[in-house]
PDB file of C-alpha atoms and ligand atoms in Angstrom:
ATOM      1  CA  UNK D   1      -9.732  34.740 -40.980  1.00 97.00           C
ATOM      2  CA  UNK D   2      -6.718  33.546 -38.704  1.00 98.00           C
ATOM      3  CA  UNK D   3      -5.089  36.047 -36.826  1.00 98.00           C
ATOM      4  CA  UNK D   4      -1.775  35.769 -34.395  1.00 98.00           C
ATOM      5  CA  UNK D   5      -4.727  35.038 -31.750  1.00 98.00           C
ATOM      6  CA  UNK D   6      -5.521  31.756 -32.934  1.00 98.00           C
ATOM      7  CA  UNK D   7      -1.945  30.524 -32.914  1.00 98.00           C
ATOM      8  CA  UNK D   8      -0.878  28.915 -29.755  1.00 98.00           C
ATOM      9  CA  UNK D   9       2.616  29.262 -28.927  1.00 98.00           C
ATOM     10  CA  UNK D  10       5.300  27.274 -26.468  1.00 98.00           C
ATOM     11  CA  UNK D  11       3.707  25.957 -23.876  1.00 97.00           C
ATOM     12  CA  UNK D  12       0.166  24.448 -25.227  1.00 98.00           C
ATOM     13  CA  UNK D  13       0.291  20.687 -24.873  1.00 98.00           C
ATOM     14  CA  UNK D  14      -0.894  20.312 -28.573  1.00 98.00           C
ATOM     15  CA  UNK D  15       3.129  21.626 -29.560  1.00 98.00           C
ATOM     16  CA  UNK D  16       4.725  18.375 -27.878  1.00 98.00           C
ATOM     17  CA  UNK D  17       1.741  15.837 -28.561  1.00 98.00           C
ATOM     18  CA  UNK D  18       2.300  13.125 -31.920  1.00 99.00           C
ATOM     19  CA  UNK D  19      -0.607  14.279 -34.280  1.00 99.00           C
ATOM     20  CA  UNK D  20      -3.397  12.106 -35.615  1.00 98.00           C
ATOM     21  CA  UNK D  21      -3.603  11.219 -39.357  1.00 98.00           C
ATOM     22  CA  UNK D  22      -6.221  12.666 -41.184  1.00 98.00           C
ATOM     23  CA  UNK D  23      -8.514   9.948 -42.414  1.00 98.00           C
ATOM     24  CA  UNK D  24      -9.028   9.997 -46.120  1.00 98.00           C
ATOM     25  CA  UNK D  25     -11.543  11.674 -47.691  1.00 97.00           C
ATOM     26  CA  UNK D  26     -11.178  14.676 -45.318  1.00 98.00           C
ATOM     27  CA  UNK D  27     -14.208  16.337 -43.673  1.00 98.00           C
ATOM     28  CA  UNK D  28     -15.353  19.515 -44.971  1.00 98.00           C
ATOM     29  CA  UNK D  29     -14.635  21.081 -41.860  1.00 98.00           C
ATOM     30  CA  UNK D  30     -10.676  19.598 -42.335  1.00 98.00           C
ATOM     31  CA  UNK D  31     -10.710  21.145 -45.541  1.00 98.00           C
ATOM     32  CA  UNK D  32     -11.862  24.220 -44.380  1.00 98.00           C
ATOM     33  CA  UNK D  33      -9.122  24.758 -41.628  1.00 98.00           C
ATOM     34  CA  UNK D  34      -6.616  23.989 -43.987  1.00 98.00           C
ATOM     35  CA  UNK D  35      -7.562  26.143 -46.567  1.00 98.00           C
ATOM     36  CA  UNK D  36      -7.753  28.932 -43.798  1.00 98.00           C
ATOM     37  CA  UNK D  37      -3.967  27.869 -42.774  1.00 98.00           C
ATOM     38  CA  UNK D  38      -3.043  28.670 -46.515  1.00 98.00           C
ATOM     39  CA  UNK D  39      -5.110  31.912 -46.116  1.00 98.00           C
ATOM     40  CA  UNK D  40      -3.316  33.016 -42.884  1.00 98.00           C
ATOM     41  CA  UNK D  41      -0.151  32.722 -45.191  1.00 98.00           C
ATOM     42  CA  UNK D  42      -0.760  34.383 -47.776  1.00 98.00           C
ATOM     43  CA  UNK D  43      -2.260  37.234 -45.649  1.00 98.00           C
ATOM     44  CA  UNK D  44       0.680  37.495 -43.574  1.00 98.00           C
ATOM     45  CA  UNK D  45       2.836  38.303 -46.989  1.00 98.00           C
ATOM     46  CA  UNK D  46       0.362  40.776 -47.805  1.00 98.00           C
ATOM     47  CA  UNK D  47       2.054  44.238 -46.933  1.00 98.00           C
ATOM     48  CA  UNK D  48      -1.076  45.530 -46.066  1.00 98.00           C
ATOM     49  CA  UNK D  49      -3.304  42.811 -44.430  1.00 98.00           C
ATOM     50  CA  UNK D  50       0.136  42.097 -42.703  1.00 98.00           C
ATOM     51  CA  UNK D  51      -0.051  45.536 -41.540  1.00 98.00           C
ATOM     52  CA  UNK D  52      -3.556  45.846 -40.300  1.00 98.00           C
ATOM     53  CA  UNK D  53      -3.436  42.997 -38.609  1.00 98.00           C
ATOM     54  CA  UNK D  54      -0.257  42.697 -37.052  1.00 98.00           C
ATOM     55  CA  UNK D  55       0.867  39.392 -38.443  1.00 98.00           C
ATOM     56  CA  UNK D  56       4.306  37.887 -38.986  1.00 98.00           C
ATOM     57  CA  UNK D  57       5.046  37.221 -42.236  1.00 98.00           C
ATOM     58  CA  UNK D  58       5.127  33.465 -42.529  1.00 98.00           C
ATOM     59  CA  UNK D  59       5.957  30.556 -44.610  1.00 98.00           C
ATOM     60  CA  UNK D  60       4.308  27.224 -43.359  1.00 99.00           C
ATOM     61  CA  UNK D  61       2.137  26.474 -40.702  1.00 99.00           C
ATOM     62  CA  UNK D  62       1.108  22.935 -38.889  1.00 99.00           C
ATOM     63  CA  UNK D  63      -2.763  22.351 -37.782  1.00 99.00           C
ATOM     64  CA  UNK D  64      -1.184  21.774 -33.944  1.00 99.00           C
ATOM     65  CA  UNK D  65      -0.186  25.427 -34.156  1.00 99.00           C
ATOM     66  CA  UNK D  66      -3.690  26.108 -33.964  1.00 99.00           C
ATOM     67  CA  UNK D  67      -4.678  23.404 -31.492  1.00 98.00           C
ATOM     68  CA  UNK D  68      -5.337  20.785 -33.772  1.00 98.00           C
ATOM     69  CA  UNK D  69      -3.370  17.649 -33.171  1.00 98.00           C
ATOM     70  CA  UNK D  70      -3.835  16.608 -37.005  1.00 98.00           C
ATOM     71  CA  UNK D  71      -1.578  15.745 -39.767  1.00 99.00           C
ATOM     72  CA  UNK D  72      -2.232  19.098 -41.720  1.00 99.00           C
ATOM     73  CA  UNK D  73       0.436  21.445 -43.120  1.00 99.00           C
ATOM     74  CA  UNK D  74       0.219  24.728 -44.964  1.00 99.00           C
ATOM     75  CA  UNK D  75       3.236  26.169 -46.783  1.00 99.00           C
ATOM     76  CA  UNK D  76       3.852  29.137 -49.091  1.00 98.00           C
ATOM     77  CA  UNK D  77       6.980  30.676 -50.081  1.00 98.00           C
ATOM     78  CA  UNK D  78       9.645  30.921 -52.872  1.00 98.00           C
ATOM     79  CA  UNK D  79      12.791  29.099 -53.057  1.00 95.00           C
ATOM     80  CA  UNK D  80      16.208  31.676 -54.715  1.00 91.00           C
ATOM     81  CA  UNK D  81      14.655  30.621 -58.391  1.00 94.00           C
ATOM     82  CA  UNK D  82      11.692  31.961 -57.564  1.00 96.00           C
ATOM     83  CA  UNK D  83       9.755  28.743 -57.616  1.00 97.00           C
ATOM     84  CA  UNK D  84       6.836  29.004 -55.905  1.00 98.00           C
ATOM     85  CA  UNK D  85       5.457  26.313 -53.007  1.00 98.00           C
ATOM     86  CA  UNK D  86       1.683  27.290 -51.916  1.00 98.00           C
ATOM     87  CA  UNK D  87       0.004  23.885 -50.300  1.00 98.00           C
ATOM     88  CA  UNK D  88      -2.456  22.566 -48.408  1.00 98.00           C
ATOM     89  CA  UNK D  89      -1.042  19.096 -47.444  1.00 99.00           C
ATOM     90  CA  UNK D  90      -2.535  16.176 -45.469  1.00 99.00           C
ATOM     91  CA  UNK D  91      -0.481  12.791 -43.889  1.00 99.00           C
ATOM     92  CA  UNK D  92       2.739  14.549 -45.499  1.00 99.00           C
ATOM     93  CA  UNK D  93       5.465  12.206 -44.911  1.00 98.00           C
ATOM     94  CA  UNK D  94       9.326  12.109 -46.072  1.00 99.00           C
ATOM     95  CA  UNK D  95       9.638   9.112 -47.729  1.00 98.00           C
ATOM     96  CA  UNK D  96      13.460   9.602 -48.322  1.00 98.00           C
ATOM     97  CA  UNK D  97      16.008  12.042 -47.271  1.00 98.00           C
ATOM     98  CA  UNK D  98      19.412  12.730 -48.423  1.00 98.00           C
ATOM     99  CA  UNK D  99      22.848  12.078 -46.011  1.00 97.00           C
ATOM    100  CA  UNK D 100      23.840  15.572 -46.775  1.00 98.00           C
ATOM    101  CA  UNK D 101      22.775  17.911 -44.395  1.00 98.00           C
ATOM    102  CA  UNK D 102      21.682  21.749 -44.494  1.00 98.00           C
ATOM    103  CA  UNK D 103      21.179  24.742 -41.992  1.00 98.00           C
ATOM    104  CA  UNK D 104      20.190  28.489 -42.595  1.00 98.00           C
ATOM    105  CA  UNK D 105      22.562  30.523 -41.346  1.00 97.00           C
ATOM    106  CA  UNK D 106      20.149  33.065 -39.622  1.00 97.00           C
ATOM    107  CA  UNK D 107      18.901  30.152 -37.618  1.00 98.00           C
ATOM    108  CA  UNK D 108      15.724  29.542 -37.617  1.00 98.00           C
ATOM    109  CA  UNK D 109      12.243  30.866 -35.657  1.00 98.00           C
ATOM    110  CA  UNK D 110       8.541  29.650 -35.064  1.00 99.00           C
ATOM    111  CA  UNK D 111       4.898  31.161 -35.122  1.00 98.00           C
ATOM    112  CA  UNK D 112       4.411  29.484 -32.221  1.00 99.00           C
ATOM    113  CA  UNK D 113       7.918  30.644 -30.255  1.00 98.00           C
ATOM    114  CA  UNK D 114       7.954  34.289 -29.181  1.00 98.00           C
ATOM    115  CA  UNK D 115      11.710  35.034 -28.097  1.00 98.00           C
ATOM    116  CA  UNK D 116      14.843  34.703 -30.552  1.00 97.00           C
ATOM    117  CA  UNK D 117      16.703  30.895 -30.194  1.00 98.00           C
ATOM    118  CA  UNK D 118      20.373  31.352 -31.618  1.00 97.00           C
ATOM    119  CA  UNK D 119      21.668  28.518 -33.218  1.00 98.00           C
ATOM    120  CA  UNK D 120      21.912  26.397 -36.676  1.00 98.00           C
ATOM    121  CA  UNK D 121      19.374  23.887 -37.116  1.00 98.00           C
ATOM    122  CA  UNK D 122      20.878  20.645 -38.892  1.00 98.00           C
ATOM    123  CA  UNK D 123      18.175  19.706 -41.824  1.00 98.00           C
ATOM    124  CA  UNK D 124      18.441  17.397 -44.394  1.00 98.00           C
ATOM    125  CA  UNK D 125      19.853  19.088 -47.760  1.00 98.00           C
ATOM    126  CA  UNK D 126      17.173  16.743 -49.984  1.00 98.00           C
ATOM    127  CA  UNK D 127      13.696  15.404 -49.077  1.00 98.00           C
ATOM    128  CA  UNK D 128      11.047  13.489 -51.082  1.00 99.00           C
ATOM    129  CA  UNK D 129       7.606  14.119 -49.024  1.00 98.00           C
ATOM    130  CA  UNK D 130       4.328  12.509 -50.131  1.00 99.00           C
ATOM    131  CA  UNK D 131       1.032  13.756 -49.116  1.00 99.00           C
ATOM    132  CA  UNK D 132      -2.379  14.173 -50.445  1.00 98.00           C
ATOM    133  CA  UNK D 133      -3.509  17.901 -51.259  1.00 98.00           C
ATOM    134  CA  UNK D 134      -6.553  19.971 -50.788  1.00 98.00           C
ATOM    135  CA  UNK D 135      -8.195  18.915 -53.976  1.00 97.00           C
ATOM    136  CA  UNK D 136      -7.859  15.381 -52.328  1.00 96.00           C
ATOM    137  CA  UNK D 137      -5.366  14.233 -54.829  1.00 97.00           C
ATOM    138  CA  UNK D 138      -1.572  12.312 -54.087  1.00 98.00           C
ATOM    139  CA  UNK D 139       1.397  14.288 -54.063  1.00 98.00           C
ATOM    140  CA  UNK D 140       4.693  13.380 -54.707  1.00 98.00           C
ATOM    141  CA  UNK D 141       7.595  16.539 -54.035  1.00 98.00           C
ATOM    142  CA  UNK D 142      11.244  16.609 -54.332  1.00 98.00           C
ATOM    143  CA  UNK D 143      12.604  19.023 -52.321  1.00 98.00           C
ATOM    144  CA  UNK D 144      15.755  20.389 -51.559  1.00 98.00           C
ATOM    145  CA  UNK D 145      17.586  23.596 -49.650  1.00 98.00           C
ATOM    146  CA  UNK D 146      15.268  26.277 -48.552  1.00 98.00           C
ATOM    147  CA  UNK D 147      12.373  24.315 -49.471  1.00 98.00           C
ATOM    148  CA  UNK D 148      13.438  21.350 -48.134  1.00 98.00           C
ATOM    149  CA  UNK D 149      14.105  22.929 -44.343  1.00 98.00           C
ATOM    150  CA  UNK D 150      10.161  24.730 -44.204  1.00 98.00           C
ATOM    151  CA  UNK D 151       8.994  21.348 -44.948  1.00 99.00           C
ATOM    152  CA  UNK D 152      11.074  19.338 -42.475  1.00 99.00           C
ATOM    153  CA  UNK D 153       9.800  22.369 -39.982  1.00 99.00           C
ATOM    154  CA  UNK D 154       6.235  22.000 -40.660  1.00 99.00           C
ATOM    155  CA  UNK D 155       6.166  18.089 -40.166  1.00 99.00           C
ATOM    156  CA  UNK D 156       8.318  18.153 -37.101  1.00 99.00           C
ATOM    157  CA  UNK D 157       5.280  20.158 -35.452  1.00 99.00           C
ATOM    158  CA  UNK D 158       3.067  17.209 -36.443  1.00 99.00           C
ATOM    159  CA  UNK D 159       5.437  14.837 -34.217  1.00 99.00           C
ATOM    160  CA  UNK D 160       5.844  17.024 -31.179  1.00 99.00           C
ATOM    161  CA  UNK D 161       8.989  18.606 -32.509  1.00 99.00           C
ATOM    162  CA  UNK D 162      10.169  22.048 -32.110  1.00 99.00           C
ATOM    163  CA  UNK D 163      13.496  23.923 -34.237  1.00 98.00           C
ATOM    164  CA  UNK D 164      15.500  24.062 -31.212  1.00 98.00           C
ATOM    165  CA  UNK D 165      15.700  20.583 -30.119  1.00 98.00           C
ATOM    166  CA  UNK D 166      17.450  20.291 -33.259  1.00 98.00           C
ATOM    167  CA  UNK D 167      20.527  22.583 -31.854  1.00 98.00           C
ATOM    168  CA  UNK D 168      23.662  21.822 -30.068  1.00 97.00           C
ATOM    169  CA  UNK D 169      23.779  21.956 -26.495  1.00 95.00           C
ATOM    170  CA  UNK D 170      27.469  22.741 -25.869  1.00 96.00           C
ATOM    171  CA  UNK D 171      28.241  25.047 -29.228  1.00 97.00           C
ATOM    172  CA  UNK D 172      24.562  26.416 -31.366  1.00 98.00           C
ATOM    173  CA  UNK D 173      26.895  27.221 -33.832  1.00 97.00           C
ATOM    174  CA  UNK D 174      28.682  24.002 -34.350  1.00 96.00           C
ATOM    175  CA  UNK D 175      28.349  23.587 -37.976  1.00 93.00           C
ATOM    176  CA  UNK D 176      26.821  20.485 -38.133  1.00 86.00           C
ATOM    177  CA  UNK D 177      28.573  17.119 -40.137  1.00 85.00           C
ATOM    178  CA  UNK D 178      28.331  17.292 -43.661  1.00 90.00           C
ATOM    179  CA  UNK D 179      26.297  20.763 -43.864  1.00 96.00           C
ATOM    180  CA  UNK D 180      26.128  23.110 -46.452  1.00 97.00           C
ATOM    181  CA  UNK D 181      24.863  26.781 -45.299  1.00 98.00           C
ATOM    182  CA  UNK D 182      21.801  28.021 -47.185  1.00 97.00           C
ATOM    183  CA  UNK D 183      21.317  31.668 -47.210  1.00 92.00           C
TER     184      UNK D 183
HETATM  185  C1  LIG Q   1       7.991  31.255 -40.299  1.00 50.70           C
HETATM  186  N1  LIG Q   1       8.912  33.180 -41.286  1.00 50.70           N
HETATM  187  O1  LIG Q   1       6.933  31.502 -40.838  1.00 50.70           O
HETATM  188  F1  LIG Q   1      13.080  34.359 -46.200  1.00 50.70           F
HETATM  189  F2  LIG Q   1       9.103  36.701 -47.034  1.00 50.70           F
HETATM  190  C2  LIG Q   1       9.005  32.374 -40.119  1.00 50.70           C
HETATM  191  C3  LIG Q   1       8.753  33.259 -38.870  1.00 50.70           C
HETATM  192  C4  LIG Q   1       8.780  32.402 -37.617  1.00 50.70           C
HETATM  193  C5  LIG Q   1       9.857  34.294 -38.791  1.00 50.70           C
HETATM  194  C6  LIG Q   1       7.416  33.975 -38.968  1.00 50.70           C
HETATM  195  C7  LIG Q   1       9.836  33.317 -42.222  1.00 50.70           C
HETATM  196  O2  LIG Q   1      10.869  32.682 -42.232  1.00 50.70           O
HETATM  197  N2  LIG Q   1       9.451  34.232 -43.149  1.00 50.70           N
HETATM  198  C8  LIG Q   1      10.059  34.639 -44.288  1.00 50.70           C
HETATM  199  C9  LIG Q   1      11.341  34.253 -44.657  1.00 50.70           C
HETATM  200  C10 LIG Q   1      11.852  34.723 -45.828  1.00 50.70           C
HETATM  201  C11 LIG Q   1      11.126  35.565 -46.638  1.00 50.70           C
HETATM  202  C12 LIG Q   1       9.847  35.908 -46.246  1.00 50.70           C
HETATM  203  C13 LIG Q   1       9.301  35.458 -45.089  1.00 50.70           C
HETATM  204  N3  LIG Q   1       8.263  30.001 -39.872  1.00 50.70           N
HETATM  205  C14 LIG Q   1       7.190  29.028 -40.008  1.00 50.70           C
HETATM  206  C15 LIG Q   1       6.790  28.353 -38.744  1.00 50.70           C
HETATM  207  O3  LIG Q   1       7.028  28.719 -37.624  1.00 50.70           O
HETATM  208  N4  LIG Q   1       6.108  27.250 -38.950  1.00 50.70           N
HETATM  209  O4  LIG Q   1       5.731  26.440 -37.985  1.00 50.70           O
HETATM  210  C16 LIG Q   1       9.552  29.551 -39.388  1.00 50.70           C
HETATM  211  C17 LIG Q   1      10.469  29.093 -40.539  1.00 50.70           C
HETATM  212  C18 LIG Q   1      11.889  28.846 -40.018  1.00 50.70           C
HETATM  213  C19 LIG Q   1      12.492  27.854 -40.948  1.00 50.70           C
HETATM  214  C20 LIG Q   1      11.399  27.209 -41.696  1.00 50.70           C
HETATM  215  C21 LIG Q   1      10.113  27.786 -41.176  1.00 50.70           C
HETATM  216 ZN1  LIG Q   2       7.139  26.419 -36.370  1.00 50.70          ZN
END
């Protein structure tokens, strides 16, 4: 299983490189890591494998956090209706986004960063994302808020992206232009 060990944090090239697309069908060995990056998710919500293992509890994960400088995403979470979101995704890309924007009011943080970054992170408010899943079929997901922001998170690792580029210079808690607060 996937431990805080495997997960490289700021620093390792692979964090600031553009990832590769996965080609289509995946190898079993692409499969394999992403199921694993759903594992390491679900583990780290689990009180007591969280525990034992020291993990932080976490909600999506990108296959460069581990090294890999492929188009892989994990996510798993809730959004406030308690909808749940629990994917494998490969080539995920937003296909359309809304003009509204969103930010979480605690800011956000990274597997991969180790130290607290103040600051609001403008997102979009509404995202449509397409990818293809673990069981190799196309996905199509509307998105929006909480949900909307992990995603946006997790494929800004696959283009060299981190959270905090995203924040203002002058004033991290300028509220950015047409924003709504989620949270
Ligand atoms: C996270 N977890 O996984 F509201 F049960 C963060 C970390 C960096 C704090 C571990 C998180 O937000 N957990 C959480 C939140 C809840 C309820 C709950 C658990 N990430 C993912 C990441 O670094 N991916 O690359 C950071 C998030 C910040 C905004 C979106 C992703
Ligand atoms: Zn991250």
């Amino acid at each position: 299983m996937l431990t805080m060990k495997d997960i490289v944090r700021e620093g390792h090239p692979a964090l600031r490189e553009v990832a590769v697309e996965v080609s289509m069908p995946p190898t079993d060995e692409e499969k394999k890591t992403l199921q694993e990056m759903l594992e390491f998710l679900q583990n780290s919500q689990d009180e007591k494998v969280c525990a034992k293992y020291a993990l932080r509890p976490g909600v999506g994960l990108a296959a460069p956090q581990l090294g890999i400088k492929k188009r892989m995403i994990a996510v798993h979470f809730e959004d406030d209706k308690g909808k749940l979101y629990s994917y494998g995704l490969f080539n995920p890309k937003i296909v359309s986004h809304s003009v509204e924007q969103a930010y979480l009011r605690e800011g956000e943080g990274c597997l991969s960063v180790d130290r607290a970054v103040e600051g609001f992170v403008p997102r979009h408010a509404r995202i449509t994302l397409k990818a293809i899943d673990l069981d190799g079929n196309p996905v199509k997901l509307r998105l929006r808020d909480y949900a909307a922001i992990v995603l946006q998170h997790e494929v800004d690792h696959l283009n060299g992206i981190m959270f905090y580029d995203h924040i203002n210079k002058e004033n991290p808690y300028k509220i950015p232009e047409d924003a709504k607060p989620i949270h």
